[in-house]
Amino acid sequence: MLHQIKTAAARSQDTLLADALGAAALMITLVGALYLPGLF
């Protein structure tokens, strides 16, 4: 099973990078939206 995970991760490295960037952007948006009411 570990071999399958390693193989899948190696095959989709570009997609994993894009997904990680997308997740980071969503987290930044969420944190910004939570702090927004406190600014006003």
mmCIF file of N, CA and C in Angstrom:
data_model
loop_
_atom_site.group_PDB
_atom_site.id
_atom_site.type_symbol
_atom_site.label_atom_id
_atom_site.label_comp_id
_atom_site.label_asym_id
_atom_site.label_seq_id
_atom_site.Cartn_x
_atom_site.Cartn_y
_atom_site.Cartn_z
ATOM 1 N N MET A 1 0.818 -1.188 0.000
ATOM 2 C CA MET A 1 0.000 0.000 0.000
ATOM 3 C C MET A 1 0.866 1.258 0.000
ATOM 4 N N LEU A 2 1.933 1.256 0.785
ATOM 5 C CA LEU A 2 2.834 2.402 0.810
ATOM 6 C C LEU A 2 3.470 2.618 -0.560
ATOM 7 N N HIS A 3 3.759 1.518 -1.236
ATOM 8 C CA HIS A 3 4.335 1.618 -2.582
ATOM 9 C C HIS A 3 3.352 2.293 -3.541
ATOM 10 N N GLN A 4 2.079 1.958 -3.432
ATOM 11 C CA GLN A 4 1.059 2.565 -4.290
ATOM 12 C C GLN A 4 0.945 4.062 -4.029
ATOM 13 N N ILE A 5 1.011 4.458 -2.766
ATOM 14 C CA ILE A 5 0.922 5.874 -2.426
ATOM 15 C C ILE A 5 2.123 6.629 -2.972
ATOM 16 N N LYS A 6 3.308 6.044 -2.826
ATOM 17 C CA LYS A 6 4.516 6.686 -3.347
ATOM 18 C C LYS A 6 4.455 6.813 -4.864
ATOM 19 N N THR A 7 3.972 5.777 -5.533
ATOM 20 C CA THR A 7 3.869 5.804 -6.988
ATOM 21 C C THR A 7 2.869 6.864 -7.447
ATOM 22 N N ALA A 8 1.721 6.921 -6.790
ATOM 23 C CA ALA A 8 0.713 7.909 -7.157
ATOM 24 C C ALA A 8 1.224 9.319 -6.907
ATOM 25 N N ALA A 9 1.928 9.537 -5.809
ATOM 26 C CA ALA A 9 2.474 10.855 -5.505
ATOM 27 C C ALA A 9 3.542 11.253 -6.513
ATOM 28 N N ALA A 10 4.357 10.324 -6.932
ATOM 29 C CA ALA A 10 5.403 10.618 -7.917
ATOM 30 C C ALA A 10 4.791 10.956 -9.276
ATOM 31 N N ARG A 11 3.697 10.293 -9.624
ATOM 32 C CA ARG A 11 3.062 10.538 -10.918
ATOM 33 C C ARG A 11 2.330 11.866 -10.980
ATOM 34 N N SER A 12 1.819 12.317 -9.854
ATOM 35 C CA SER A 12 0.987 13.520 -9.869
ATOM 36 C C SER A 12 1.625 14.648 -9.072
ATOM 37 N N GLN A 13 2.925 14.826 -9.216
ATOM 38 C CA GLN A 13 3.631 15.844 -8.452
ATOM 39 C C GLN A 13 3.149 17.253 -8.806
ATOM 40 N N ASP A 14 2.914 17.538 -10.071
ATOM 41 C CA ASP A 14 2.436 18.861 -10.490
ATOM 42 C C ASP A 14 1.059 19.155 -9.899
ATOM 43 N N THR A 15 0.206 18.153 -9.910
ATOM 44 C CA THR A 15 -1.137 18.322 -9.369
ATOM 45 C C THR A 15 -1.089 18.538 -7.863
ATOM 46 N N LEU A 16 -0.207 17.815 -7.170
ATOM 47 C CA LEU A 16 -0.092 17.984 -5.724
ATOM 48 C C LEU A 16 0.362 19.395 -5.373
ATOM 49 N N LEU A 17 1.271 19.942 -6.147
ATOM 50 C CA LEU A 17 1.743 21.305 -5.903
ATOM 51 C C LEU A 17 0.609 22.309 -6.103
ATOM 52 N N ALA A 18 -0.137 22.148 -7.171
ATOM 53 C CA ALA A 18 -1.267 23.047 -7.435
ATOM 54 C C ALA A 18 -2.335 22.913 -6.345
ATOM 55 N N ASP A 19 -2.594 21.692 -5.890
ATOM 56 C CA ASP A 19 -3.574 21.483 -4.825
ATOM 57 C C ASP A 19 -3.105 22.109 -3.520
ATOM 58 N N ALA A 20 -1.819 22.010 -3.223
ATOM 59 C CA ALA A 20 -1.284 22.608 -1.998
ATOM 60 C C ALA A 20 -1.395 24.132 -2.055
ATOM 61 N N LEU A 21 -1.115 24.713 -3.215
ATOM 62 C CA LEU A 21 -1.254 26.167 -3.365
ATOM 63 C C LEU A 21 -2.716 26.595 -3.235
ATOM 64 N N GLY A 22 -3.609 25.811 -3.781
ATOM 65 C CA GLY A 22 -5.033 26.108 -3.668
ATOM 66 C C GLY A 22 -5.512 26.021 -2.225
ATOM 67 N N ALA A 23 -5.051 25.016 -1.502
ATOM 68 C CA ALA A 23 -5.428 24.877 -0.092
ATOM 69 C C ALA A 23 -4.881 26.040 0.725
ATOM 70 N N ALA A 24 -3.650 26.462 0.437
ATOM 71 C CA ALA A 24 -3.070 27.603 1.152
ATOM 72 C C ALA A 24 -3.863 28.879 0.858
ATOM 73 N N ALA A 25 -4.275 29.058 -0.391
ATOM 74 C CA ALA A 25 -5.066 30.243 -0.750
ATOM 75 C C ALA A 25 -6.412 30.232 -0.038
ATOM 76 N N LEU A 26 -7.033 29.070 0.078
ATOM 77 C CA LEU A 26 -8.303 28.977 0.795
ATOM 78 C C LEU A 26 -8.132 29.297 2.272
ATOM 79 N N MET A 27 -7.051 28.833 2.875
ATOM 80 C CA MET A 27 -6.810 29.111 4.293
ATOM 81 C C MET A 27 -6.561 30.598 4.519
ATOM 82 N N ILE A 28 -5.811 31.233 3.624
ATOM 83 C CA ILE A 28 -5.560 32.673 3.745
ATOM 84 C C ILE A 28 -6.860 33.449 3.607
ATOM 85 N N THR A 29 -7.703 33.039 2.674
ATOM 86 C CA THR A 29 -9.003 33.689 2.491
ATOM 87 C C THR A 29 -9.873 33.510 3.735
ATOM 88 N N LEU A 30 -9.880 32.312 4.296
ATOM 89 C CA LEU A 30 -10.678 32.045 5.489
ATOM 90 C C LEU A 30 -10.207 32.905 6.664
ATOM 91 N N VAL A 31 -8.915 32.940 6.901
ATOM 92 C CA VAL A 31 -8.379 33.728 8.007
ATOM 93 C C VAL A 31 -8.678 35.211 7.777
ATOM 94 N N GLY A 32 -8.516 35.687 6.561
ATOM 95 C CA GLY A 32 -8.829 37.079 6.246
ATOM 96 C C GLY A 32 -10.298 37.394 6.476
ATOM 97 N N ALA A 33 -11.177 36.480 6.091
ATOM 98 C CA ALA A 33 -12.613 36.703 6.286
ATOM 99 C C ALA A 33 -12.976 36.703 7.765
ATOM 100 N N LEU A 34 -12.283 35.915 8.571
ATOM 101 C CA LEU A 34 -12.575 35.872 10.003
ATOM 102 C C LEU A 34 -12.091 37.135 10.707
ATOM 103 N N TYR A 35 -11.002 37.718 10.233
ATOM 104 C CA TYR A 35 -10.470 38.933 10.855
ATOM 105 C C TYR A 35 -11.136 40.204 10.338
ATOM 106 N N LEU A 36 -11.816 40.130 9.205
ATOM 107 C CA LEU A 36 -12.409 41.303 8.582
ATOM 108 C C LEU A 36 -13.409 42.033 9.490
ATOM 109 N N PRO A 37 -14.319 41.365 10.178
ATOM 110 C CA PRO A 37 -15.260 42.090 11.035
ATOM 111 C C PRO A 37 -14.564 42.837 12.183
ATOM 112 N N GLY A 38 -13.443 42.354 12.634
ATOM 113 C CA GLY A 38 -12.725 43.009 13.710
ATOM 114 C C GLY A 38 -12.056 44.299 13.277
ATOM 115 N N LEU A 39 -11.858 44.457 11.995
ATOM 116 C CA LEU A 39 -11.202 45.666 11.495
ATOM 117 C C LEU A 39 -12.160 46.852 11.437
ATOM 118 N N PHE A 40 -13.458 46.552 11.369
ATOM 119 C CA PHE A 40 -14.437 47.643 11.249
ATOM 120 C C PHE A 40 -15.100 47.867 12.542
#
